[in-house]
Coordinates of C-alpha atoms in Angstrom, one line a residue:
M20 CA -5.7 32.2 -7.7
N21 CA -9.3 31.2 -8.5
T22 CA -12.1 31.2 -5.6
R23 CA -12.2 27.4 -5.1
F24 CA -8.3 26.9 -4.6
S25 CA -8.6 29.8 -2.2
E26 CA -11.3 28.5 -0.2
L27 CA -9.4 25.2 0.0
L28 CA -6.3 26.9 1.1
F29 CA -7.8 28.8 3.6
S30 CA -9.7 25.6 5.1
L31 CA -6.2 23.8 5.1
V32 CA -4.6 27.1 6.9
L33 CA -7.2 27.0 9.6
A34 CA -7.5 23.3 10.2
L35 CA -3.4 22.6 10.1
S36 CA -1.6 25.6 10.9
I37 CA -3.0 26.9 13.9
P38 CA -1.5 25.5 17.3
I39 CA -2.6 22.3 18.6
A40 CA -4.1 23.5 21.7
A41 CA -6.4 26.2 19.6
L42 CA -7.4 23.2 17.1
A43 CA -8.0 20.7 19.9
H44 CA -11.1 22.4 21.0
T45 CA -12.8 21.4 17.9
G46 CA -10.9 18.6 16.7
N47 CA -13.4 16.0 17.3
K48 CA -16.7 17.8 16.9
E49 CA -16.8 18.7 13.3
K50 CA -19.7 17.4 11.6
P51 CA -20.0 17.0 7.5
T52 CA -21.7 20.1 6.3
S53 CA -23.8 18.5 3.3
P54 CA -24.7 15.2 4.0
P55 CA -25.9 13.0 1.5
N56 CA -29.3 13.7 -0.3
E57 CA -31.5 11.2 1.4
D58 CA -33.9 11.4 -1.6
S59 CA -31.1 10.5 -4.5
S60 CA -31.0 7.0 -5.8
V61 CA -29.1 4.8 -7.8
L62 CA -30.4 1.5 -9.3
F63 CA -27.5 -0.8 -10.5
K64 CA -29.4 -3.5 -12.7
N65 CA -28.2 -6.9 -14.0
A66 CA -25.1 -7.0 -11.6
N67 CA -23.1 -10.3 -10.6
V68 CA -22.3 -9.2 -7.2
F69 CA -19.4 -9.8 -5.2
D70 CA -20.5 -9.1 -1.3
G71 CA -17.1 -9.0 0.3
E72 CA -17.9 -12.0 2.5
S73 CA -18.9 -14.8 0.1
D74 CA -16.8 -16.9 -2.3
S75 CA -19.3 -17.2 -5.3
L76 CA -20.9 -14.2 -7.3
Q77 CA -24.7 -13.5 -6.4
S78 CA -25.7 -13.5 -10.0
D79 CA -28.0 -11.7 -12.2
V80 CA -29.3 -8.8 -9.4
D81 CA -30.0 -5.3 -8.7
V82 CA -28.8 -3.2 -6.0
L83 CA -30.7 -0.3 -5.2
V84 CA -28.8 3.0 -3.3
Q85 CA -30.7 5.4 -1.4
G86 CA -28.7 8.4 0.0
N87 CA -25.7 7.1 1.0
L88 CA -26.8 3.6 2.2
I89 CA -27.8 0.5 0.0
K90 CA -31.2 0.0 0.4
K91 CA -32.3 -3.3 -1.4
I92 CA -31.1 -6.0 -3.3
G93 CA -33.1 -8.3 -5.0
K94 CA -34.0 -9.2 -8.8
G95 CA -36.6 -7.0 -10.7
L96 CA -36.2 -3.8 -8.6
T97 CA -37.7 -0.8 -9.6
A98 CA -37.4 2.9 -8.3
D99 CA -39.2 5.7 -9.0
N100 CA -36.4 8.8 -10.2
A101 CA -33.5 6.4 -9.7
Q102 CA -30.6 6.6 -11.7
V103 CA -30.2 3.5 -13.4
I104 CA -27.0 1.9 -14.4
D105 CA -27.2 -1.3 -16.5
A106 CA -24.3 -3.6 -15.0
G107 CA -24.8 -5.8 -18.2
G108 CA -23.8 -8.8 -16.1
R109 CA -20.3 -7.2 -14.8
V110 CA -19.1 -7.4 -11.4
L111 CA -20.4 -5.1 -8.5
M112 CA -18.0 -5.0 -5.6
P113 CA -17.3 -3.3 -2.4
G114 CA -15.1 -0.6 -2.5
L115 CA -11.4 -1.4 -1.2
I116 CA -10.1 -0.6 2.1
D117 CA -6.4 0.3 3.0
V118 CA -5.2 0.4 6.7
H119 CA -2.1 1.4 6.0
W120 CA -2.3 4.7 3.9
H121 CA -0.2 7.9 5.1
T122 CA -2.6 10.6 3.7
T123 CA -0.1 13.2 4.4
Y124 CA 2.9 11.4 3.7
A125 CA 2.2 9.4 0.7
Y126 CA 2.0 12.2 -1.9
T127 CA 4.8 14.5 -0.4
P128 CA 8.2 14.2 -1.2
A129 CA 10.9 13.1 0.8
S130 CA 12.8 16.3 0.6
V131 CA 9.7 18.4 2.2
L132 CA 9.3 16.2 5.3
M133 CA 12.5 14.0 5.9
N134 CA 14.8 17.1 5.1
N135 CA 12.4 19.5 7.0
Q136 CA 12.3 21.7 3.6
G137 CA 8.5 22.1 3.5
D138 CA 5.8 23.4 5.3
I139 CA 2.3 22.1 6.6
L140 CA 0.7 24.0 4.0
E141 CA 2.7 22.3 1.0
V142 CA 1.7 18.7 2.5
A143 CA -1.9 19.9 2.9
I144 CA -2.4 20.8 -0.6
R145 CA -0.4 17.5 -2.1
S146 CA -2.5 15.7 0.5
M147 CA -5.8 16.8 -0.5
T148 CA -5.1 16.1 -4.4
G149 CA -3.7 13.0 -3.5
A150 CA -6.8 12.0 -1.6
K151 CA -9.0 11.9 -5.1
A152 CA -6.3 10.1 -6.9
T153 CA -6.6 7.3 -4.1
L154 CA -10.4 7.2 -4.5
M155 CA -10.1 6.8 -8.1
R156 CA -8.0 4.0 -7.9
G157 CA -11.1 2.2 -6.1
F158 CA -9.9 2.9 -2.4
T159 CA -13.2 4.1 -0.6
T160 CA -11.8 3.9 2.7
V161 CA -8.2 4.2 4.6
R162 CA -7.0 3.8 7.9
D163 CA -4.0 6.7 8.6
P164 CA -1.5 5.2 10.8
G165 CA 0.5 8.5 11.2
G166 CA 0.1 12.2 10.3
N167 CA -2.1 15.0 10.2
S168 CA -5.1 14.2 8.1
F169 CA -7.6 15.8 10.4
A170 CA -8.7 18.9 8.0
I171 CA -8.5 16.5 4.8
K172 CA -11.0 14.3 6.6
K173 CA -13.1 16.9 7.6
L174 CA -12.9 18.3 3.8
I175 CA -14.0 15.0 2.6
D176 CA -16.6 14.0 4.8
S177 CA -18.5 17.5 4.1
G178 CA -18.4 16.5 0.7
E179 CA -16.6 19.7 0.0
Y180 CA -13.9 17.9 -2.2
P181 CA -13.3 14.2 -3.4
G182 CA -11.4 11.6 -1.5
H183 CA -11.5 8.3 0.8
R184 CA -12.8 8.0 4.2
I185 CA -10.2 8.6 6.8
L186 CA -9.7 6.7 10.2
P187 CA -7.0 8.9 11.5
S188 CA -4.8 8.0 13.8
G189 CA -3.2 11.7 14.4
P190 CA 1.0 11.7 14.8
F191 CA 2.5 8.6 15.1
M192 CA 4.5 8.4 18.4
S193 CA 8.2 7.0 19.5
Q194 CA 10.5 7.3 22.1
T195 CA 13.8 9.6 21.2
S196 CA 15.8 7.4 18.7
G197 CA 12.7 6.0 17.5
H198 CA 10.9 5.6 14.3
A199 CA 9.2 9.3 14.7
D200 CA 12.7 11.2 15.9
F201 CA 13.8 13.0 12.6
R202 CA 15.3 15.5 14.5
S203 CA 19.2 16.1 13.7
N204 CA 21.8 15.2 16.0
L205 CA 22.4 19.4 16.3
E206 CA 19.3 19.3 18.3
I207 CA 20.3 16.4 20.7
P208 CA 20.6 16.5 23.6
A209 CA 17.1 18.0 23.6
N210 CA 16.4 21.4 25.6
P211 CA 13.1 21.2 27.3
V212 CA 13.1 25.1 26.8
D213 CA 13.0 24.7 23.0
G214 CA 9.4 23.1 23.0
L215 CA 8.5 20.9 20.2
T216 CA 9.6 20.6 16.4
Y217 CA 7.8 22.4 13.8
W218 CA 6.1 18.7 12.3
E219 CA 5.6 17.7 15.9
K220 CA 3.5 21.0 16.3
N221 CA 1.5 20.5 13.3
M222 CA 0.9 17.0 14.5
M223 CA 2.7 14.8 12.0
V224 CA 5.1 13.2 14.6
L225 CA 5.5 13.1 18.4
V226 CA 8.7 12.1 20.4
S227 CA 7.6 10.9 23.9
D228 CA 9.4 9.6 26.5
G229 CA 8.3 8.1 29.9
V230 CA 5.0 6.8 31.4
P231 CA 3.7 10.4 32.1
D232 CA 4.7 12.0 28.8
V233 CA 3.2 9.1 26.9
R234 CA 0.3 9.4 28.7
R235 CA -0.2 13.0 28.0
R236 CA 0.7 12.9 24.5
T237 CA -2.2 10.0 24.0
R238 CA -4.4 11.9 25.4
E239 CA -3.6 14.8 23.3
I240 CA -4.1 12.9 20.1
L241 CA -7.3 11.3 21.5
R242 CA -8.8 15.1 22.0
Y243 CA -7.8 16.0 18.7
G244 CA -10.0 13.3 17.0
A245 CA -7.7 10.1 16.8
T246 CA -9.7 6.9 16.1
Q247 CA -6.9 4.8 17.2
I248 CA -3.5 5.4 18.2
K249 CA -0.2 4.7 16.5
I250 CA 3.1 4.1 18.4
T251 CA 6.5 2.5 17.0
T252 CA 7.9 -0.2 19.4
G253 CA 10.8 -1.5 17.2
G254 CA 13.0 -1.1 14.0
G255 CA 12.4 1.3 10.9
V256 CA 13.7 1.6 7.5
S257 CA 13.0 5.6 6.6
S258 CA 14.2 6.6 10.3
L259 CA 18.0 7.2 10.7
Y260 CA 18.5 6.3 14.5
D261 CA 16.7 2.9 15.1
P262 CA 18.4 0.0 13.4
L263 CA 16.0 -3.2 12.5
D264 CA 17.3 -5.3 15.9
V265 CA 16.0 -2.7 18.2
S266 CA 13.2 -2.6 20.6
E267 CA 11.3 0.5 21.3
Y268 CA 9.5 2.0 24.3
S269 CA 9.4 -0.2 27.6
L270 CA 6.7 -2.3 28.7
A271 CA 5.4 0.1 31.1
E272 CA 5.3 3.4 28.3
I273 CA 3.4 0.8 26.1
K274 CA 1.1 0.0 28.8
A275 CA 0.4 3.4 29.5
V276 CA -0.7 4.3 25.8
V277 CA -3.1 1.3 25.6
E278 CA -4.5 2.3 29.1
E279 CA -5.2 5.7 27.9
A280 CA -6.5 4.4 24.3
E281 CA -8.9 1.6 26.1
N282 CA -10.1 4.7 28.4
F283 CA -11.3 6.2 25.1
N284 CA -12.7 2.5 23.8
T285 CA -10.2 2.4 21.2
Y286 CA -7.1 0.7 20.2
V287 CA -3.3 1.1 19.7
L288 CA -1.6 -0.2 16.5
A289 CA 2.3 -0.6 16.6
H290 CA 4.9 -0.3 13.8
V291 CA 7.2 -3.1 14.9
M292 CA 9.7 -5.0 12.9
T293 CA 11.7 -7.0 15.9
D294 CA 10.0 -10.5 17.1
K295 CA 10.7 -9.1 20.8
G296 CA 9.2 -5.8 20.2
I297 CA 6.1 -7.9 18.9
R298 CA 5.8 -9.8 21.9
R299 CA 6.4 -6.9 24.1
S300 CA 3.4 -4.8 22.2
I301 CA 1.1 -7.8 22.5
E302 CA 2.0 -8.3 26.3
A303 CA 1.1 -4.7 26.8
G304 CA -2.4 -4.9 24.6
V305 CA -1.8 -3.8 21.3
K306 CA -4.2 -5.1 19.0
S307 CA -2.5 -4.5 15.7
I308 CA 1.0 -5.2 14.4
E309 CA 2.1 -3.0 11.5
H310 CA 4.6 -5.0 9.4
G311 CA 5.7 -7.3 11.5
Y312 CA 8.4 -9.1 9.2
F313 CA 10.8 -10.8 11.7
A314 CA 7.9 -12.6 13.6
S315 CA 9.0 -16.1 14.9
D316 CA 6.6 -18.9 14.4
D317 CA 5.7 -18.9 18.3
T318 CA 4.9 -15.3 17.9
L319 CA 2.7 -15.6 15.0
K320 CA 1.0 -18.5 17.0
L321 CA 0.5 -15.9 20.2
M322 CA -1.2 -13.7 17.6
K323 CA -3.6 -16.0 16.3
K324 CA -4.3 -17.2 19.9
K325 CA -5.2 -13.5 20.9
G326 CA -6.8 -12.3 17.8
I327 CA -4.1 -9.9 17.1
W328 CA -4.1 -8.5 13.5
L329 CA -0.8 -8.4 11.3
S330 CA -0.7 -5.9 8.5
P331 CA 2.6 -6.6 6.6
Q332 CA 3.1 -5.0 3.3
P333 CA 4.2 -7.3 0.0
F334 CA 7.1 -5.1 -0.8
E335 CA 9.5 -5.8 -3.6
M336 CA 12.9 -4.3 -4.0
D337 CA 11.8 -1.6 -6.7
D338 CA 9.0 -0.2 -4.6
N339 CA 11.3 2.1 -2.9
S340 CA 14.7 3.7 -3.3
W341 CA 17.1 5.5 -0.3
D342 CA 19.6 7.9 -0.9
D343 CA 20.7 7.2 3.0
P344 CA 23.1 4.0 2.6
E345 CA 21.9 2.7 6.0
S346 CA 18.2 2.8 5.0
A347 CA 18.7 1.6 1.6
K348 CA 20.5 -2.0 3.9
K349 CA 17.3 -2.2 6.1
W350 CA 15.3 -1.9 3.3
R351 CA 16.9 -5.1 1.5
K352 CA 16.5 -6.8 4.8
V353 CA 13.2 -6.2 4.8
V354 CA 12.1 -7.0 1.3
A355 CA 14.1 -10.3 2.0
A356 CA 11.7 -11.2 4.8
V357 CA 8.4 -10.5 2.9
N358 CA 7.6 -13.9 1.7
N359 CA 8.8 -15.6 5.0
V360 CA 6.0 -13.6 7.1
Y361 CA 3.2 -13.9 4.5
T362 CA 3.7 -17.9 4.3
N363 CA 4.1 -18.4 7.8
A364 CA 1.3 -16.2 8.7
A365 CA -1.1 -17.6 6.4
R366 CA -0.1 -21.3 7.5
I367 CA -0.7 -20.5 11.0
G368 CA -3.8 -18.6 10.4
V369 CA -3.3 -15.3 11.9
K370 CA -5.6 -12.4 10.8
I371 CA -4.2 -10.8 8.1
A372 CA -5.1 -7.2 6.9
F373 CA -4.2 -5.4 3.6
G374 CA -2.1 -1.9 3.8
T375 CA 0.5 -0.1 1.6
D376 CA 2.3 2.3 3.4
L377 CA 3.6 4.0 0.2
L378 CA 5.7 6.9 1.4
L379 CA 7.0 10.2 -0.2
D380 CA 6.6 9.8 -3.7
A381 CA 3.4 10.6 -5.5
E382 CA 4.3 8.4 -8.3
A383 CA 4.9 5.4 -6.0
T384 CA 1.3 5.9 -4.8
K385 CA 0.1 4.3 -8.3
K386 CA 1.5 1.0 -7.2
Q387 CA -1.3 0.6 -4.5
N388 CA -3.6 -1.8 -6.6
A389 CA -0.6 -3.7 -7.8
L390 CA 0.2 -4.5 -4.2
L391 CA -3.1 -5.7 -3.5
V392 CA -2.6 -8.1 -6.5
R393 CA 0.5 -9.6 -5.1
L394 CA -1.3 -11.2 -2.0
G395 CA -2.1 -13.6 -5.1
K396 CA 0.8 -15.2 -4.2
W397 CA -0.4 -16.4 -0.9
F398 CA -4.0 -16.3 -1.0
T399 CA -6.7 -17.0 -3.6
P400 CA -8.1 -14.2 -5.1
F401 CA -11.2 -14.7 -3.1
E402 CA -9.0 -14.5 0.0
V403 CA -7.4 -11.3 -1.6
L404 CA -10.7 -9.4 -1.9
K405 CA -12.4 -10.5 1.2
I406 CA -9.0 -9.2 3.3
A407 CA -9.4 -5.7 1.3
T408 CA -13.1 -5.5 2.0
S409 CA -15.1 -6.9 5.0
G410 CA -11.8 -8.3 6.5
N411 CA -10.2 -4.8 6.6
A412 CA -13.4 -3.3 7.8
E413 CA -13.5 -5.7 10.6
L414 CA -10.1 -4.3 11.9
L415 CA -11.6 -1.1 11.5
E416 CA -14.6 -1.8 13.9
M417 CA -12.0 -1.9 16.9
S418 CA -12.0 1.8 16.9
G419 CA -15.5 1.3 18.8
P420 CA -17.5 4.5 19.3
R421 CA -14.6 6.3 17.8
H422 CA -15.3 4.6 14.5
P423 CA -16.5 8.0 12.5
Y424 CA -18.6 6.2 10.1
K425 CA -21.5 4.1 11.9
E426 CA -24.5 4.4 9.9
G427 CA -23.8 1.4 8.4
P428 CA -21.1 -1.4 7.8
L429 CA -17.9 -0.9 5.4
G430 CA -16.5 -3.2 3.0
V431 CA -19.6 -5.5 2.5
I432 CA -22.7 -5.5 -0.2
R433 CA -25.6 -5.5 2.1
E434 CA -28.9 -3.9 2.7
G435 CA -27.7 -1.1 5.4
A436 CA -24.3 -0.8 4.5
Y437 CA -22.6 2.2 3.2
A438 CA -23.1 2.6 -0.5
D439 CA -19.2 2.1 -1.2
L440 CA -19.2 0.3 -4.7
L441 CA -16.8 -0.7 -7.5
L442 CA -18.2 -1.9 -10.9
V443 CA -15.6 -4.2 -12.6
D444 CA -15.5 -5.1 -16.2
G445 CA -14.7 -8.8 -15.6
N446 CA -14.7 -11.1 -12.9
P447 CA -11.9 -10.3 -10.4
L448 CA -12.5 -13.6 -8.4
R449 CA -11.3 -15.1 -11.5
E450 CA -8.9 -12.9 -13.0
L451 CA -7.3 -10.9 -9.9
D452 CA -4.9 -8.9 -12.3
L453 CA -8.3 -6.7 -12.9
I454 CA -7.7 -4.9 -9.8
A455 CA -4.4 -3.6 -10.8
N456 CA -5.7 -1.6 -13.7
P457 CA -8.3 0.5 -12.0
D458 CA -8.5 3.1 -15.2
D459 CA -9.8 0.8 -17.5
N460 CA -11.6 -1.7 -15.5
F461 CA -13.4 0.2 -12.7
L462 CA -16.1 1.4 -14.9
V463 CA -18.1 2.8 -11.9
I464 CA -16.8 4.0 -8.6
M465 CA -19.3 5.1 -5.7
K466 CA -18.5 6.3 -2.3
D467 CA -21.0 7.2 -0.1
G468 CA -23.7 6.9 -2.5
K469 CA -22.0 9.6 -4.7
I470 CA -21.0 8.5 -8.0
Y471 CA -17.4 9.9 -8.8
K472 CA -16.7 7.9 -11.9
N473 CA -18.9 6.4 -14.4
T474 CA -17.8 5.5 -18.0
L475 CA -20.9 3.6 -19.0
K476 CA -22.8 6.8 -19.8

């Protein structure tokens, strides 16, 4: 076993395998151990810039990166000792953001997690490796809506290992028979003496019932370092005990979670399918609806009025396959509802976010860029790119002081913003399909001022 891999394994054992109570003392206090070199600089020359906000390009400009931030944007810029990259008229744009990316579920096979045949070390190693692959597709930031990605985040932020930024939600939480309940029927009725299941102990999921219990669990998740809280309030495909028509958690339980999150100056996102579950979630104070495929027009209008975000996924039938016949049946219903929810949400003017929710299959994660391009069925290329950059960044800002990346804004090319940048061979404002092939079309990938890919050398 080589030294570097041994260091990684030791770090993951330390951060993911020890009991929750012990790790919680340091969970939200970790600081990067190797901050960006403030003296390093990169100068992009002759770029056409999509800034993440404007529907037209800034033509033939230079962008100076100093340390991990964008220092200056203009024409004819110079900088002593800077690494110069001649963009040659290509498009420089912000790094992409995925607000529904399960860092520790995406690259882990279903047999490991769903069938309880693996352990947290296998999950962690697969996830750490996968984080680099995600970055190399141009996704420089993700909001993780469920799972234990805290150690992965720490190692990436420290600069020790390549990967995307992470805003972690910690374990997603549901009621008994909800979307986070993966126990077998042999474990029901549950015996309080038995304590937490293996995946609960390792902060991958949590089953919690009743107002006092959901309050306590929410506080534990926040203590661990979550930047927002994820609960499930109605229906699921991968889960076996919650049909798509059910609503989960009482109004009082959801309100209790929201209150605890707001006490920490952050917010709650909810996995929910049913119209009833969406409305109950909104009434309780949830700010981001994940999936929401069966939302009625009246509910979408309510979401627009209250400024609630909607994060569906543009799934097609071949994006997932399910061994369980009930999950396969539910999947077909979800896919059939995709066009309707996007069409109606766009017409009504709901705030749309982009997240992929690709799960349990490393090969499937390669569709991440293709799913973004699919939004072109309902939006213009500019609208798609804005959603995946400055739009998603706006959603992430709801984490308030819990947001871990506060030196500058994300998702934009602006002086003082984070230097998360992609140099694209072509103009994605005209040819959105360019985004679907990052291997060939993303010539430079920079995150936090560091170049991870440069084929122009």
